[in-house]
PDB file of C-alpha atoms in Angstrom:
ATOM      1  CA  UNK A   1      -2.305   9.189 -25.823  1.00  0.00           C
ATOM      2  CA  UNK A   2      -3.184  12.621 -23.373  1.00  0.00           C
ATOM      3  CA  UNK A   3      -3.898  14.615 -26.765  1.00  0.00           C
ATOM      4  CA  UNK A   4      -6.286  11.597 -28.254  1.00  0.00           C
ATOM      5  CA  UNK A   5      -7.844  11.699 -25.000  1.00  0.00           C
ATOM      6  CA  UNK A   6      -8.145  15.852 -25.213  1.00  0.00           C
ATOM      7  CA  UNK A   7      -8.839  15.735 -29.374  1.00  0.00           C
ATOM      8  CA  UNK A   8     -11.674  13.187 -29.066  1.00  0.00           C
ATOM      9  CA  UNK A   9     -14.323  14.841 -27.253  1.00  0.00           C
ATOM     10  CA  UNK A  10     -13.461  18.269 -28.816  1.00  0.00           C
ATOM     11  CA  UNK A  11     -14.021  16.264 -32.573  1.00  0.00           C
ATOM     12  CA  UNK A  12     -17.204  14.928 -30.814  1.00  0.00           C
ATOM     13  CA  UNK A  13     -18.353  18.104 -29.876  1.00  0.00           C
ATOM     14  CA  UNK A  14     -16.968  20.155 -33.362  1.00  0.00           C
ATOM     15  CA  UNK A  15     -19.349  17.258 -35.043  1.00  0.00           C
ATOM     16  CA  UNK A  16     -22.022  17.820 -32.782  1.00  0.00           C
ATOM     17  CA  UNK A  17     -21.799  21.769 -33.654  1.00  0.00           C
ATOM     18  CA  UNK A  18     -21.897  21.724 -37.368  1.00  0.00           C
ATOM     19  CA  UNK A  19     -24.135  18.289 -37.846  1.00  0.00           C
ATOM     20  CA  UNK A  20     -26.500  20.553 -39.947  1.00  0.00           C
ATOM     21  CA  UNK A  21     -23.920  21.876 -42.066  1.00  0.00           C
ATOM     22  CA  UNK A  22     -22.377  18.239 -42.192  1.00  0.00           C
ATOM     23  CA  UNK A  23     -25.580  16.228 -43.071  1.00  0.00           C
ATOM     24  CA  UNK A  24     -26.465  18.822 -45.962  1.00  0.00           C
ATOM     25  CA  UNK A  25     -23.952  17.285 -48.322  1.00  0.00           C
ATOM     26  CA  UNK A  26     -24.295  13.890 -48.523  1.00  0.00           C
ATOM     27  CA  UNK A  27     -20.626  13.357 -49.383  1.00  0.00           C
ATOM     28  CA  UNK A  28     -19.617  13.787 -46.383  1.00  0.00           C
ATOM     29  CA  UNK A  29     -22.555  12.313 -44.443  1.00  0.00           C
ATOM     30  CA  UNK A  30     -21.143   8.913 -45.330  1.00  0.00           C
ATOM     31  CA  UNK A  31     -17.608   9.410 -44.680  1.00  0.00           C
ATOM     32  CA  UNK A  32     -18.230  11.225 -41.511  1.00  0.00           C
ATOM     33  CA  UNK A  33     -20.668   8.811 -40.155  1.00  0.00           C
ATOM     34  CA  UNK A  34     -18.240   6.067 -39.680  1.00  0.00           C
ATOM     35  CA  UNK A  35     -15.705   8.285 -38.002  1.00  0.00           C
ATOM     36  CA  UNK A  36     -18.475   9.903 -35.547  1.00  0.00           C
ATOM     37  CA  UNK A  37     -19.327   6.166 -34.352  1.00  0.00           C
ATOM     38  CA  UNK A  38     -15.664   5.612 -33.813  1.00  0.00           C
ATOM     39  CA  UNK A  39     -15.035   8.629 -31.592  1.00  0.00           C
ATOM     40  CA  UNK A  40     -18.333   8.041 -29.728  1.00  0.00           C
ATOM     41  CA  UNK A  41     -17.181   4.115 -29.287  1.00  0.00           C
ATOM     42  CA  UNK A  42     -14.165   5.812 -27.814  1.00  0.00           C
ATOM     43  CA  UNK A  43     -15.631   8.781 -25.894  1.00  0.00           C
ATOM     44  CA  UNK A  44     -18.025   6.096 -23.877  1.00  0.00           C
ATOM     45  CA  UNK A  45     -14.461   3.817 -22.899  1.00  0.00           C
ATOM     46  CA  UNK A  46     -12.762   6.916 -22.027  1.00  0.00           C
ATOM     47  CA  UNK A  47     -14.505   7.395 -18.322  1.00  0.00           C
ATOM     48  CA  UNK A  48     -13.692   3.807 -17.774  1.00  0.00           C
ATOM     49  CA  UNK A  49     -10.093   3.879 -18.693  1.00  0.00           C
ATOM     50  CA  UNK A  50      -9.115   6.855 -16.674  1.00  0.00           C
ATOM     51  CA  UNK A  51     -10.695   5.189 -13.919  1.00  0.00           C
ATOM     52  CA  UNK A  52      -9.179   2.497 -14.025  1.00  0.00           C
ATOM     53  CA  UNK A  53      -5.679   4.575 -14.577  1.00  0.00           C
ATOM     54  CA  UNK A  54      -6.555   5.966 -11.281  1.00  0.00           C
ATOM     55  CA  UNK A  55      -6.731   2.535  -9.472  1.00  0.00           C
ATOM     56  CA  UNK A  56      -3.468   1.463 -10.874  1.00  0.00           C
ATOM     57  CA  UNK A  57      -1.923   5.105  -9.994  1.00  0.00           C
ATOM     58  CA  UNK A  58      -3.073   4.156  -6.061  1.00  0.00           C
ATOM     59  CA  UNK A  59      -2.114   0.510  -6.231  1.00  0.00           C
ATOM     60  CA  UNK A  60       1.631   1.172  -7.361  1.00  0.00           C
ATOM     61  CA  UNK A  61       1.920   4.541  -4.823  1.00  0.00           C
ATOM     62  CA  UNK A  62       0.971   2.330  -2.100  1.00  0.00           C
ATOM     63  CA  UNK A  63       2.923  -0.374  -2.987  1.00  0.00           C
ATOM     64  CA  UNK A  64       6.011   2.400  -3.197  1.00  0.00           C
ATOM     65  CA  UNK A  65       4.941   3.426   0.578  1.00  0.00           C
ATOM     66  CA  UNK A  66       5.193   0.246   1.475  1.00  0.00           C
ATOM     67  CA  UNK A  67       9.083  -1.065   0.374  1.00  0.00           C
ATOM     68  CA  UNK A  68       9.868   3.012   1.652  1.00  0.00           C
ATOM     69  CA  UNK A  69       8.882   2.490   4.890  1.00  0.00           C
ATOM     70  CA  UNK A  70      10.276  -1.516   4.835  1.00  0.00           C
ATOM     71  CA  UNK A  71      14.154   0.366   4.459  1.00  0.00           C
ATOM     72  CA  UNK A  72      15.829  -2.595   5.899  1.00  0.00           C
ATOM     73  CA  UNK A  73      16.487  -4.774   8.743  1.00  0.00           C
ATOM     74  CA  UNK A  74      16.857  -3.017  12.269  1.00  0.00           C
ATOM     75  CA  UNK A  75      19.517  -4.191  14.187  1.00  0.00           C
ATOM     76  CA  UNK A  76      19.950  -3.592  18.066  1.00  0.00           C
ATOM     77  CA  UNK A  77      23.265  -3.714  19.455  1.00  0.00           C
ATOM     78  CA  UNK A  78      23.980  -3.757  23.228  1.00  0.00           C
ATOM     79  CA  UNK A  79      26.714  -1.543  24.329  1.00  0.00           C
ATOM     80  CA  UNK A  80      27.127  -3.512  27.275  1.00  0.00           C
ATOM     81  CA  UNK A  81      27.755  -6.344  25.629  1.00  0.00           C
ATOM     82  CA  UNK A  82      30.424  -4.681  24.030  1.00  0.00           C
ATOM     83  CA  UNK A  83      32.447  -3.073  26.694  1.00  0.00           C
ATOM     84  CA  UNK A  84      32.708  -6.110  29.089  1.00  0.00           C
ATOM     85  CA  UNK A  85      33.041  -8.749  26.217  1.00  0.00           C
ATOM     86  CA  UNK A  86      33.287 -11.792  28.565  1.00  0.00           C
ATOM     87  CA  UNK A  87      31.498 -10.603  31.854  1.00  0.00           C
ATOM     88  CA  UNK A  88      27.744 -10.173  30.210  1.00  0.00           C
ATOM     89  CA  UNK A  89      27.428 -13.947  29.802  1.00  0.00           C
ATOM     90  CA  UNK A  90      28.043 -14.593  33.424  1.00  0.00           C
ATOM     91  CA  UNK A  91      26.223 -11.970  34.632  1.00  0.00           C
ATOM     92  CA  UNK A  92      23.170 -13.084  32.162  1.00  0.00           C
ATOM     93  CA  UNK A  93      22.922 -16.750  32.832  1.00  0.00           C
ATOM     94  CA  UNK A  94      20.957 -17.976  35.894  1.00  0.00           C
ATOM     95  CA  UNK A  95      21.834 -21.453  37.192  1.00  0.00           C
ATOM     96  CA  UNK A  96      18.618 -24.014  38.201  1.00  0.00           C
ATOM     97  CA  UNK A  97      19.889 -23.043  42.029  1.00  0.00           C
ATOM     98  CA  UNK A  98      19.312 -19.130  41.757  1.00  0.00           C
ATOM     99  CA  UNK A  99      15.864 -19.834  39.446  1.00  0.00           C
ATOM    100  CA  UNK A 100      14.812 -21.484  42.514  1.00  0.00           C
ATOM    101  CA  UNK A 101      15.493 -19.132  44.971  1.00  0.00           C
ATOM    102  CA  UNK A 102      13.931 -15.855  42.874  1.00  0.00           C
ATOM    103  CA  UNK A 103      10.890 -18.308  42.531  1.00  0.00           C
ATOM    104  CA  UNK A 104      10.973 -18.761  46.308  1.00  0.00           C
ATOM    105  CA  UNK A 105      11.133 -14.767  46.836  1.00  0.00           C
ATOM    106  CA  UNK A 106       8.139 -14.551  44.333  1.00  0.00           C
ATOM    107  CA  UNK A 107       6.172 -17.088  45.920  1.00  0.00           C
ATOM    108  CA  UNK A 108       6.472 -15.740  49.716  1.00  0.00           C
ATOM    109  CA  UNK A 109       5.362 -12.341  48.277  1.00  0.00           C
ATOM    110  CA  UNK A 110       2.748 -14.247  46.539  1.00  0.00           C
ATOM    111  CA  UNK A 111       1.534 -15.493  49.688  1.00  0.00           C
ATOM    112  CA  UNK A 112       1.476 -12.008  51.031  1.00  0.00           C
ATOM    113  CA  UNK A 113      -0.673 -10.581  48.819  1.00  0.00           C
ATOM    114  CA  UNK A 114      -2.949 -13.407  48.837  1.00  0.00           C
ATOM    115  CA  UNK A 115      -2.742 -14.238  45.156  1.00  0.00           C
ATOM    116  CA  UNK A 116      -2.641 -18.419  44.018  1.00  0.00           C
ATOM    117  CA  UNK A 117       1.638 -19.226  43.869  1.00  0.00           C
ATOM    118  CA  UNK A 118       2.776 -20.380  40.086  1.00  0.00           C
ATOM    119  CA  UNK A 119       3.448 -23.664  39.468  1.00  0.00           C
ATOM    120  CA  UNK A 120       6.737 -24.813  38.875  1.00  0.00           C
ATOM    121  CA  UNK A 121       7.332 -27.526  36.661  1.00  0.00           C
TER     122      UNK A 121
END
């Protein structure tokens, strides 16, 4: 394919350079004829196809990026957690009673600062 694409516009231009030469024998008008309009069907698709060649080229690199900087799932383990197995639990849940009385703290400072109190539901 990459020494098509290199031979076919140095044919083109060979042809181009010796078209008097070439067209002085008829011969080899006729049988050179048909393969100058295949090269310059080809020549004028060339541009196209490497361009296109070039969109793919971008398309797969940045679809290579992308699973690259995916890796894998990102886990976060607490060492807390780990070093006082049962005590984290406790310490983490809030009761309805204690929810109240941090709400209570928040609204008197609320208060303070003039601000509207939340709602509570």
């Amino acid at each position: 394919g990459a020494v098509l694409a290199c031979a076919v516009p140095w044919i083109k231009c060979l042809l181009l350079t010796h078209c008097s030469g070439i067209m002085s024998q008829e011969s080899s008008l006729l049988a050179l004829n048909s393969m100058y309009q295949f090269i310059e069907s080809r020549v004028s698709t060339l541009h196209t196809a490497v361009e296109v060649s070039t969109c793919f080229d971008l398309i797969v690199d940045d679809l290579d990026e992308e699973e690259e900087e995916d890796g894998g799932p990102v886990i976060y383990e607490d060492k807390d957690s780990d070093e006082e197995e049962g005590e984290g639990t406790e310490l983490a849940m809030e009761t309805d009673e204690e929810a109240d009385e941090s709400a209570d703290g928040v609204g008197s400072v609320v208060a303070c600062s003039g601000l509207p109190s939340p709602s509570r539901e």
